Short mmCIF file of C-alpha atoms and ligand atoms in Angstrom, two decimals:
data_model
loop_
_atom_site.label_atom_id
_atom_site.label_comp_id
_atom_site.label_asym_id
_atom_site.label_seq_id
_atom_site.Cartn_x
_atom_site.Cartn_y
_atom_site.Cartn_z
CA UNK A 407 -39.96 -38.60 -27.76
CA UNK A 408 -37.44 -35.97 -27.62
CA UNK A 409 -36.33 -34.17 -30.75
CA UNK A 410 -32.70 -34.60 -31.74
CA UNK A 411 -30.47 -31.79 -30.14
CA UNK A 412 -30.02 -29.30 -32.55
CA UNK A 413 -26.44 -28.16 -33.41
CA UNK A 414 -26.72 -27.52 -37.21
CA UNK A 415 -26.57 -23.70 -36.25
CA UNK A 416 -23.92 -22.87 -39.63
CA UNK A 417 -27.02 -24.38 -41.90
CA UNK A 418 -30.11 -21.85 -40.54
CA UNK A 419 -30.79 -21.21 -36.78
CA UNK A 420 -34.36 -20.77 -34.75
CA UNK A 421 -35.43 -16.89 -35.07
CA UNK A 422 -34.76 -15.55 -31.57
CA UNK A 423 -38.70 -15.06 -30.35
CA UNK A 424 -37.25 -10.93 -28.99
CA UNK A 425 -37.43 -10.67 -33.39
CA UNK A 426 -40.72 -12.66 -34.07
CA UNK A 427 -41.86 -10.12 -31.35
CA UNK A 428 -40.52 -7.10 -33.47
CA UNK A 429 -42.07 -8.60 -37.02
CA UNK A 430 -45.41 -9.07 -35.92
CA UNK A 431 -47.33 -6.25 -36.25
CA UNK A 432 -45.78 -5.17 -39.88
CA UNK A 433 -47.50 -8.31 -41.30
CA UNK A 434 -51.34 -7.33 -40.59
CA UNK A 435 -50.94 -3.89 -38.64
CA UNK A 436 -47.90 -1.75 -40.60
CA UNK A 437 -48.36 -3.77 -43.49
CA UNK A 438 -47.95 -0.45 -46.01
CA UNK A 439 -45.73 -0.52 -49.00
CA UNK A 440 -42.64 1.03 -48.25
CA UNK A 441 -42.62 2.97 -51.90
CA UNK A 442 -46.09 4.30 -50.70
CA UNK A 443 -44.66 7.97 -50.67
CA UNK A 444 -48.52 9.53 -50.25
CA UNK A 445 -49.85 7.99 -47.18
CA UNK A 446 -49.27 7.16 -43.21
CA UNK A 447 -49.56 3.27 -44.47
CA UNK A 448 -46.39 3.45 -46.59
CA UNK A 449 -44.37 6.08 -44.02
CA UNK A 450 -44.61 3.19 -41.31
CA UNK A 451 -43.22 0.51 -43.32
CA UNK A 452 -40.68 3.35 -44.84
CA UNK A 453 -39.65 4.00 -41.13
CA UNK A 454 -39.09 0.51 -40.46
CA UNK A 455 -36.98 -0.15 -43.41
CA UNK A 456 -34.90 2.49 -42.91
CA UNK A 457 -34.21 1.75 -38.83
CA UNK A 458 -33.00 -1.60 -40.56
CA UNK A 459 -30.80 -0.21 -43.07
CA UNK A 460 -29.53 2.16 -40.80
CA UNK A 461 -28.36 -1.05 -37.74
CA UNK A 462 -27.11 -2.86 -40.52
CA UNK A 463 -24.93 0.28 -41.92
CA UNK A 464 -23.86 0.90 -38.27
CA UNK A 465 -22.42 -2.38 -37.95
CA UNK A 466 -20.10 -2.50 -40.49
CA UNK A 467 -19.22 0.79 -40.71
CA UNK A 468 -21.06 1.60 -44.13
CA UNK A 469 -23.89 4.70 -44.50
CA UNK A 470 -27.71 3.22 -44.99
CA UNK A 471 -27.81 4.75 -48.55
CA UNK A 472 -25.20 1.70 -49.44
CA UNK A 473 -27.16 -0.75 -48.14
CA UNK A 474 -29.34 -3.05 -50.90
CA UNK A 475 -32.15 -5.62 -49.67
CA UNK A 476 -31.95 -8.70 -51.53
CA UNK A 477 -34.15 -12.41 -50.45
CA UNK A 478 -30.64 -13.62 -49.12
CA UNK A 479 -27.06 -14.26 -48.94
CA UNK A 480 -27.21 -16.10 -52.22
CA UNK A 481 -28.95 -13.20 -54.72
CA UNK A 482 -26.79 -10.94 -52.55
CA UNK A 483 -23.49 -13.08 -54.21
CA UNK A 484 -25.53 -13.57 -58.05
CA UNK A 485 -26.14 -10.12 -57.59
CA UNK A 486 -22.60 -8.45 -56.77
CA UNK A 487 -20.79 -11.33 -59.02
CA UNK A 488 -22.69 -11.01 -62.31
CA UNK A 489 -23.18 -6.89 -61.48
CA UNK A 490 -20.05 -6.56 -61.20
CA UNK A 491 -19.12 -8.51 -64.38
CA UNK A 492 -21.71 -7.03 -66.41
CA UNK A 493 -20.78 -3.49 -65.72
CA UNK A 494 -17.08 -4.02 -65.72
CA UNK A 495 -16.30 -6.32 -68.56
CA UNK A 496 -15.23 -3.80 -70.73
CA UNK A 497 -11.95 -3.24 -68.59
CA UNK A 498 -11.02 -7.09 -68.07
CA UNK A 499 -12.92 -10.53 -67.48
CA UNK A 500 -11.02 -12.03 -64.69
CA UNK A 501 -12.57 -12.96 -61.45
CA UNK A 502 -10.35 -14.38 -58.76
CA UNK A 503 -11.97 -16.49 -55.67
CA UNK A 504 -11.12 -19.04 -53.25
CA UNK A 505 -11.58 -23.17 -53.68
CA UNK A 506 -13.36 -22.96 -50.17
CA UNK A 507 -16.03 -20.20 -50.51
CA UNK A 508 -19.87 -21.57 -50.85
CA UNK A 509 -21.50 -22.56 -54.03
CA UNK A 510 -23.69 -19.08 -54.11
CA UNK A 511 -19.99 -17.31 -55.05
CA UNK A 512 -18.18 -20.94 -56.97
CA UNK A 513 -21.04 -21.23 -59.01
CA UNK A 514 -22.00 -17.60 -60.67
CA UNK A 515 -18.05 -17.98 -61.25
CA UNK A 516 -18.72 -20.92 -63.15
CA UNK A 517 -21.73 -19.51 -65.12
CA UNK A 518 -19.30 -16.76 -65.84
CA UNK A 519 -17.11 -19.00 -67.38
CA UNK A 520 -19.22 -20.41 -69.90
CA UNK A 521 -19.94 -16.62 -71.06
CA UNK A 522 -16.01 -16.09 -71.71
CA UNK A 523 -15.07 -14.61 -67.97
CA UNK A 524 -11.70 -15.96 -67.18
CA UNK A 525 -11.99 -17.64 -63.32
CA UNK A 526 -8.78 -18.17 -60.94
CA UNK A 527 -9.79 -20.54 -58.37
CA UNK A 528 -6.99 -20.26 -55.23
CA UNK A 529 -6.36 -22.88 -53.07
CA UNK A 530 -5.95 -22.57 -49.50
CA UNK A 531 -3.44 -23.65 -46.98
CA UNK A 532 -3.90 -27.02 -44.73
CA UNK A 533 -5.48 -24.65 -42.09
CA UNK A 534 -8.24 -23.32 -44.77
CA UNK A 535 -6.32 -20.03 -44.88
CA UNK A 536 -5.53 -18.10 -48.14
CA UNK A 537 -2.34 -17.90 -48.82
CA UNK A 538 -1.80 -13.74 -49.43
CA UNK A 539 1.28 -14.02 -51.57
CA UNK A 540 -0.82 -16.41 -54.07
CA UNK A 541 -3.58 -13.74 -54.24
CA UNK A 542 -1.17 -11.38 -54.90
CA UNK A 543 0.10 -13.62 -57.55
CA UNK A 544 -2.84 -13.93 -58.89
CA UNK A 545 -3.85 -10.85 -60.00
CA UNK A 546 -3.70 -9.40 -63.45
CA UNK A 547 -4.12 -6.34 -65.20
CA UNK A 548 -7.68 -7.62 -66.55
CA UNK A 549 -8.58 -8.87 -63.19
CA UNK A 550 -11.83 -6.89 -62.11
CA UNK A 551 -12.71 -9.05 -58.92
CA UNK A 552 -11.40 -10.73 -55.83
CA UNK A 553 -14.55 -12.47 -54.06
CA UNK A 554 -12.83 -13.99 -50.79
CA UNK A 555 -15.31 -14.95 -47.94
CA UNK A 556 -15.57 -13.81 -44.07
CA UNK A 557 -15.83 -16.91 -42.10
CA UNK A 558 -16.70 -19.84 -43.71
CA UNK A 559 -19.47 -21.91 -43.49
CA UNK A 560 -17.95 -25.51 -42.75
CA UNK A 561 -14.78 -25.12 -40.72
CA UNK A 562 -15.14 -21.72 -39.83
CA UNK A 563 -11.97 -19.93 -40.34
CA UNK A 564 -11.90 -16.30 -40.51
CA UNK A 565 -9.64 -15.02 -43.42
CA UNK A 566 -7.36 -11.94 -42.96
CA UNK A 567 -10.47 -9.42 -45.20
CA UNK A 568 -8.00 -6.38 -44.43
CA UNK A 569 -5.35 -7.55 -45.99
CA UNK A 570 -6.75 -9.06 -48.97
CA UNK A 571 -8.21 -4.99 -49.05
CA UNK A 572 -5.71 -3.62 -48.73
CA UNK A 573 -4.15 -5.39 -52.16
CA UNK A 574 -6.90 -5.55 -53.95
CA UNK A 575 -7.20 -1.84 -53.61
CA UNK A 576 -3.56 -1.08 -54.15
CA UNK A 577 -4.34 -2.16 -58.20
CA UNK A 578 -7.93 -0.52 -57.88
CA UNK A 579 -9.83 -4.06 -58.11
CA UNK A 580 -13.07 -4.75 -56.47
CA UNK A 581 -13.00 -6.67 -53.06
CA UNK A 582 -16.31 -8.65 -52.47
CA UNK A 583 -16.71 -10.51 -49.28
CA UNK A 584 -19.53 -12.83 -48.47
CA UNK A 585 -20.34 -12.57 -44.85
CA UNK A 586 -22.99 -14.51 -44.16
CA UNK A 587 -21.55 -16.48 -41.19
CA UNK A 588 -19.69 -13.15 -40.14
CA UNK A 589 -22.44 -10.86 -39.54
CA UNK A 590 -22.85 -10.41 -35.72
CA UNK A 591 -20.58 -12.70 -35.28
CA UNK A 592 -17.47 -10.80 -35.57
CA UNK A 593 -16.63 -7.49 -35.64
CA UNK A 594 -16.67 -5.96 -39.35
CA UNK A 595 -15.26 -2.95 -41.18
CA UNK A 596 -16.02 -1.93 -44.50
CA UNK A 597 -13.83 1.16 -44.42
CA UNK A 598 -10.62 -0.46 -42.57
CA UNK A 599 -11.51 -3.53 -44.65
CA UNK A 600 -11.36 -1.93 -47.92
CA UNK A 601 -14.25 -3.59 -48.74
CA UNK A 602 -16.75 -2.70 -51.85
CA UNK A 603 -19.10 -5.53 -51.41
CA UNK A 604 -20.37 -7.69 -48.22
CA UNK A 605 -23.45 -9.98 -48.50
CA UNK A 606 -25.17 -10.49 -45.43
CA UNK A 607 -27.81 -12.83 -44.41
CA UNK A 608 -30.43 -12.60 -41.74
CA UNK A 609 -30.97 -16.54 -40.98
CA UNK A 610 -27.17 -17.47 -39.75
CA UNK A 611 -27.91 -14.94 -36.84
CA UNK A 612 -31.34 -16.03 -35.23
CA UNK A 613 -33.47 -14.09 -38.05
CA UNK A 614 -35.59 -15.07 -40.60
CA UNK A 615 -35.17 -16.87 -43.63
CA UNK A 616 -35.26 -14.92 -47.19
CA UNK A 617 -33.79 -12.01 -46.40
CA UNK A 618 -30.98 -10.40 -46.61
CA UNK A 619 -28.49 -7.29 -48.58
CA UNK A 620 -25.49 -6.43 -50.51
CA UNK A 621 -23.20 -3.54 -49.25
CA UNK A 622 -22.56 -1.75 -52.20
CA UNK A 623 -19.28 1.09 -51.55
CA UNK A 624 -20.62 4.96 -53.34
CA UNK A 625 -17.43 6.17 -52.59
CA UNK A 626 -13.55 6.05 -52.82
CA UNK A 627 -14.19 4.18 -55.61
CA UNK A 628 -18.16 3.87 -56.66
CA UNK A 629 -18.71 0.39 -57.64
CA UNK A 630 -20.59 0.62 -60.67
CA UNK A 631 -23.62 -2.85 -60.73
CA UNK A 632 -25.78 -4.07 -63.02
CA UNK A 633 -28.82 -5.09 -61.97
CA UNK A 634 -29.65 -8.48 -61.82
CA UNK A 635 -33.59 -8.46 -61.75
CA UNK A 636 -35.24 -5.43 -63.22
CA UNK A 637 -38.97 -3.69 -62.38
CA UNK A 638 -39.85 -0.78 -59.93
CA UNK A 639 -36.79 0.55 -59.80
CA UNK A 640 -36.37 -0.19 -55.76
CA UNK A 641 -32.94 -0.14 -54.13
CA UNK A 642 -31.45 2.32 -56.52
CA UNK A 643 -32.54 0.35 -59.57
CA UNK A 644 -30.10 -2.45 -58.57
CA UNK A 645 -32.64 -4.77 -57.13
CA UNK A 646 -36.83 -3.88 -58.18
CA UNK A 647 -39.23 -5.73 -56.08
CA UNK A 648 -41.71 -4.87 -53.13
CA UNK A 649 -39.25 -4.79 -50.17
CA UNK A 650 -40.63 -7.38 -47.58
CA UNK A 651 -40.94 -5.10 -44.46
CA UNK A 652 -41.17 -7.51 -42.25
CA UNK A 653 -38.33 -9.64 -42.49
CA UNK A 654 -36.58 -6.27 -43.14
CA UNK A 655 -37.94 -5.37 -39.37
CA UNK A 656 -36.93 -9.38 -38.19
CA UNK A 657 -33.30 -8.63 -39.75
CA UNK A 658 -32.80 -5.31 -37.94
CA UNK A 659 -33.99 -6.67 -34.38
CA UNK A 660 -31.59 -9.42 -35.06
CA UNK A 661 -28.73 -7.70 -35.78
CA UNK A 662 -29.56 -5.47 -32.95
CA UNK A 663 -29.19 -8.63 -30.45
CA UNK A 664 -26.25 -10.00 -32.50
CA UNK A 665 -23.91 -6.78 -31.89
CA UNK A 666 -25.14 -5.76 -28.66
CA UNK A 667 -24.70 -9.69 -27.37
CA UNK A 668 -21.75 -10.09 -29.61
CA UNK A 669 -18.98 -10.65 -26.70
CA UNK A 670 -21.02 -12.69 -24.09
CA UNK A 671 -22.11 -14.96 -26.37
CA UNK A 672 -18.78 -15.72 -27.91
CA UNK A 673 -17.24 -15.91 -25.12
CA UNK A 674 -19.94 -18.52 -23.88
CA UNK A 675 -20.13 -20.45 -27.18
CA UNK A 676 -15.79 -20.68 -27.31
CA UNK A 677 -15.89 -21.92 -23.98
CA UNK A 678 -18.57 -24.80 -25.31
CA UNK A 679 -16.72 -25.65 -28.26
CA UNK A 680 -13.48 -26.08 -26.31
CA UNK A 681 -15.50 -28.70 -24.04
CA UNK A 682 -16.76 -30.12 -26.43
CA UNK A 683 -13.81 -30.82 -28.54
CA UNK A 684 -11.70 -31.74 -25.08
CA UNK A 685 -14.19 -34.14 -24.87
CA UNK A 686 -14.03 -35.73 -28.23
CA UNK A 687 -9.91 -35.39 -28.15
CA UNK A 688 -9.97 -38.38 -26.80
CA UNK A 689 -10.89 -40.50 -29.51
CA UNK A 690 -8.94 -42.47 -31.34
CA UNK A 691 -7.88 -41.29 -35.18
CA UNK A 692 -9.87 -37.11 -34.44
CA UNK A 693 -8.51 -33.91 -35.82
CA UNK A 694 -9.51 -30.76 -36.27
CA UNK A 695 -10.58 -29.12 -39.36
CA UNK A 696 -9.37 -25.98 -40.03
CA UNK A 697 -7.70 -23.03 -38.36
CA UNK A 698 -7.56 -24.44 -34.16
CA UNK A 699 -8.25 -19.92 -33.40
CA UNK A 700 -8.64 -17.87 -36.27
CA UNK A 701 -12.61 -19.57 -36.81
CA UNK A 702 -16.17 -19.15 -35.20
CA UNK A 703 -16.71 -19.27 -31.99
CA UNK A 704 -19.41 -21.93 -32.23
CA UNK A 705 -17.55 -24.11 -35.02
CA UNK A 706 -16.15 -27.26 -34.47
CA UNK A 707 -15.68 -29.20 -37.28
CA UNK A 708 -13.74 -32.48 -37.20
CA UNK A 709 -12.49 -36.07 -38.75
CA UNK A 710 -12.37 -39.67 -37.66
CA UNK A 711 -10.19 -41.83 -38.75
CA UNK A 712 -10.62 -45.38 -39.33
CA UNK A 713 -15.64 -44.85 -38.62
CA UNK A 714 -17.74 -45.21 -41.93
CA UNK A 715 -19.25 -41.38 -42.16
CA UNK A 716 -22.72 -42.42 -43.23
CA UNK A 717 -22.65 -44.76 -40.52
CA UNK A 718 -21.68 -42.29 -38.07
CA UNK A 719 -24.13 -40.07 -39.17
CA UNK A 720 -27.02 -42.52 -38.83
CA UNK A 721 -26.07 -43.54 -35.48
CA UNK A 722 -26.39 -40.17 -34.62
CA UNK A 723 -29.46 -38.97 -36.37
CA UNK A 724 -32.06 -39.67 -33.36
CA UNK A 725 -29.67 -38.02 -31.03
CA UNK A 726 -28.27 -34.76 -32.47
CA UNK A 727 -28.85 -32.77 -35.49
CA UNK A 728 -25.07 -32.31 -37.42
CA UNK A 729 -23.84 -32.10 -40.55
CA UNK A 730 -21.49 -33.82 -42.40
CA UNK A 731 -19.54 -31.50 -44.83
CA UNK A 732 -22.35 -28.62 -45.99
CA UNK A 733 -25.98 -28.91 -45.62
CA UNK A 734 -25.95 -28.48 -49.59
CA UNK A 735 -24.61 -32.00 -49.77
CA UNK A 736 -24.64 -33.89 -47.32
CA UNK A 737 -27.08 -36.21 -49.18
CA UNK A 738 -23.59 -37.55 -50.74
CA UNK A 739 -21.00 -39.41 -48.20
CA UNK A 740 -17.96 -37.58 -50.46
CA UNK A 741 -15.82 -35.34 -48.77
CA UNK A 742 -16.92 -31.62 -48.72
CA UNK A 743 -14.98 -29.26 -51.59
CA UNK A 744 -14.00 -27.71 -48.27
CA UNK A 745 -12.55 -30.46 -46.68
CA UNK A 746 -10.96 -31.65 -50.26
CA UNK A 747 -9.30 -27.83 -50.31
CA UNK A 748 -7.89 -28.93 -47.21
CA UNK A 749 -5.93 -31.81 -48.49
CA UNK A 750 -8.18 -34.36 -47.29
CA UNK A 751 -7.52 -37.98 -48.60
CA UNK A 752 -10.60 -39.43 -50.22
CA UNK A 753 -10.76 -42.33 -47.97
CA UNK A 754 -13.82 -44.08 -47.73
CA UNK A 755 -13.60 -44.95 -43.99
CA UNK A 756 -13.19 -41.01 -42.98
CA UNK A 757 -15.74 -39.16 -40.78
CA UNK A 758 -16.02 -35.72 -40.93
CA UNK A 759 -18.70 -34.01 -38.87
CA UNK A 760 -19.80 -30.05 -38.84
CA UNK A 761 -21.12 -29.26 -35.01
CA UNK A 762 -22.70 -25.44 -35.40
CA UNK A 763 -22.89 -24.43 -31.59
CA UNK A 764 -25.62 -21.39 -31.28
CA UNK A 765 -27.39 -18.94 -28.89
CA UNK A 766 -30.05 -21.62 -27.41
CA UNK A 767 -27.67 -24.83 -26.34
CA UNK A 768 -26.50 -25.42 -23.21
CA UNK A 769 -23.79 -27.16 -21.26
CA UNK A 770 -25.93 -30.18 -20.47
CA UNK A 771 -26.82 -30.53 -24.65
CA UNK A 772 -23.05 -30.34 -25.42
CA UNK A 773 -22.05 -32.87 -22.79
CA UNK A 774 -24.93 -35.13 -23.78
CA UNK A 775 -23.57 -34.45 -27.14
CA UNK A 776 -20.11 -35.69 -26.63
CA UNK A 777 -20.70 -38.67 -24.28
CA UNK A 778 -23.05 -39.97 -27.27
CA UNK A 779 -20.68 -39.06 -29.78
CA UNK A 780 -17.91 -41.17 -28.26
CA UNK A 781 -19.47 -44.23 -27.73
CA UNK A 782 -21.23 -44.52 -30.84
CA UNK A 783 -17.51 -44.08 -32.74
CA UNK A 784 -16.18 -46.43 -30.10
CA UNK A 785 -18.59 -48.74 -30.96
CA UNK A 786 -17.95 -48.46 -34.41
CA UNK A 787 -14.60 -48.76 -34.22
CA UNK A 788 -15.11 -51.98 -32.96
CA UNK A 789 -16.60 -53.45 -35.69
C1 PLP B 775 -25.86 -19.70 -45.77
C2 PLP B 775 -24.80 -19.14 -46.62
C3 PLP B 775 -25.08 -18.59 -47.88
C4 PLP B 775 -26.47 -18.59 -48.45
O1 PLP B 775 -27.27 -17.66 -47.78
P1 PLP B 775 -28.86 -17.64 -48.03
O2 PLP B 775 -29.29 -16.42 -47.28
O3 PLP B 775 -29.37 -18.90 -47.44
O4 PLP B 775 -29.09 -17.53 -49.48
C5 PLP B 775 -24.05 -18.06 -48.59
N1 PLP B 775 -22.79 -18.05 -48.12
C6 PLP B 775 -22.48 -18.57 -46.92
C7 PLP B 775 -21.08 -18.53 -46.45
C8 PLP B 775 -23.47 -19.14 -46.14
O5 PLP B 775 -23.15 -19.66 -44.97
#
């Protein structure tokens, strides 16, 4: 029995064994506390961290000192969302974000509401786009924050982050990004961003789950955050808790890989999507979700007209591992709130299926892929 082939890459991704290598011996070997200031134990895990901190300042341009470890993408968002709010109500209560960001930013918006915040959801354009002159719209003199993500996690489309800086820094409001699908996958830029806040997550990118930081901007202006979980006073006081060396270690080496194997591999995984989806153009009633360039490398994301999408999905199950809409609910057959900020109808004979190409399929797995793909829609379409 072979296991299904595994192109879910957008929802977590296999740690690349070069970082299991690099974790290992902080778990039984260099296991010291990293606040241990008086002995060797504590300097070894210390170093460690700060190697980390230091890679993951490098690549986006920020110093390490700005850089605070949280378990993940999702406390990194709670964390710069409700900081943010907590330390800057005084001056306004108005958030703006986007209708197609994930729930870790939609949702702390939504809490926010129900303690008085004022939210401004945007829309986006057919190709998943923001539209800038709407932001711009949008904003008010009480307006404190602009959360707008990198590349999102369903159709991955890119969004124009220096722009939306540069005009959310024109009227001196905060510019959070969540990056967790952009992280050594694209080239980022704090500084010619203008960005005061990027989450990052280790897991998208072939590291290991439950770990992963907020870039927090000290200068031109100093965000101010409130802490969101209080105790030891770690990270600056924004974020207490024993730092977890080694998925600290497991985030740097990844990262590491990421950036240094940054071109190759997208180069590689655009020329598999592209045969992938030339493959599937074929079929009767497809389209593509989302921007057809400005997006991931590895995402394809697309619809079928006219094929049941839980039936699709469970002819497929033995074969491949995909997702329809997000991983967070795909236990419902309704469209996606992505693919609904699209414009999609809410037909019940629609579709829509998320392939997340990564760093360990091949050519043969993608054209296996495809030729099952087609004749299991053809087959429904039949019916
Ligand atoms: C995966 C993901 C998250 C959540 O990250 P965790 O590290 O799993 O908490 C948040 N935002 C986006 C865009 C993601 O893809």
């Amino acid at each position: 029995m072979h296991r299904p082939i595994y192109l879910d890459n957008h929802a977590t991704t296999p740690v690349d064994k070069r970082v299991v290598d690099a974790m290992i011996p902080y778990f039984s070997e260099h296991f010291g506390n990293p606040s241990s200031i008086n002995h060797q134990y504590g300097w070894e895990a210390e170093a460690a961290v700060k190697q980390t901190r230091e890679i993951l300042a490098k690549t986006i341009n920020a110093s390490s000192e700005e850089i605070i470890f949280t378990s993940g993408a999702t406390e990194a968002n709670n964390l710069a969302i409700k900081g943010v709010a907590e330390a800057y109500f005084q001056k306004g209560q108005h958030i703006i974000t986007v209708a197609t960001e994930h729930h870790a930013v939609l949702d702390p918006c939504k809490y926010l509401e129900t303690l008085g915040f004022k939210i401004t959801i945007l829309p986006v354009q057919k190709d998943g786009l923001i539209n800038l002159n709407a932001l711009e719209k949008a904003l008010r003199p009480d307006t404190i924050l602009v959360s707008v993500m990198a590349a999102n996690n369903e159709i991955g489309v890119i969004q124009p982050l220096t722009e939306i800086g540069k005009i959310c820094h024109a009227q001196d409001i905060i510019f959070h990004t969540d990056a967790a699908q952009a992280i050594g996958k694209i080239p980022l830029d704090v500084q010619a961003s203008h960005i005061d806040l990027m989450s990052l997550t280790a897991h998208k990118i072939y590291g290991p789950k439950g770990i992963g930081a907020l870039y927090v901007r000290r200068r031109n202006p100093r965000v101010q955050l409130a802490a969101q979980q209080h105790g030891g006073g770690h990270e600056r006081g924004m974020r207490s808790g024993t730092l977890y060396t080694p998925q600290i270690v497991g985030f740097g080496k990844a990262i590491e890989i990421a950036n240094r194997e940054q071109e190759s591999e997208n180069r590689r995984l655009t020329q598999l999507r592209n045969r992938l989806w030339e493959s599937l153009s074929k079929l009767e009633g497809i389209h593509l979700n989302g921007h057809p360039t400005q997006r991931l490398a590895g995402n394809l994301n697309i619809s079928i007209e006219g094929v049941d999408g839980a039936a699709l999905l469970l002819g497929l199950q033995s074969m491949m591992a995909v997702s329809s809409g997000s991983a967070c609910s795909s236990t419902t057959t309704a469209p996606s709130h992505v693919l609904t900020a699209l414009g999609h109808p809410e037909k019940l004979a629609y579709a829509s299926i998320r392939f997340g190409i990564g760093r360990f399929n091949t050519t043969e797995e993608i054209d296996l892929v495809a030729q099952q793909l087609v004749s299991v829609v053809q087959s429904l379409q039949r019916i």
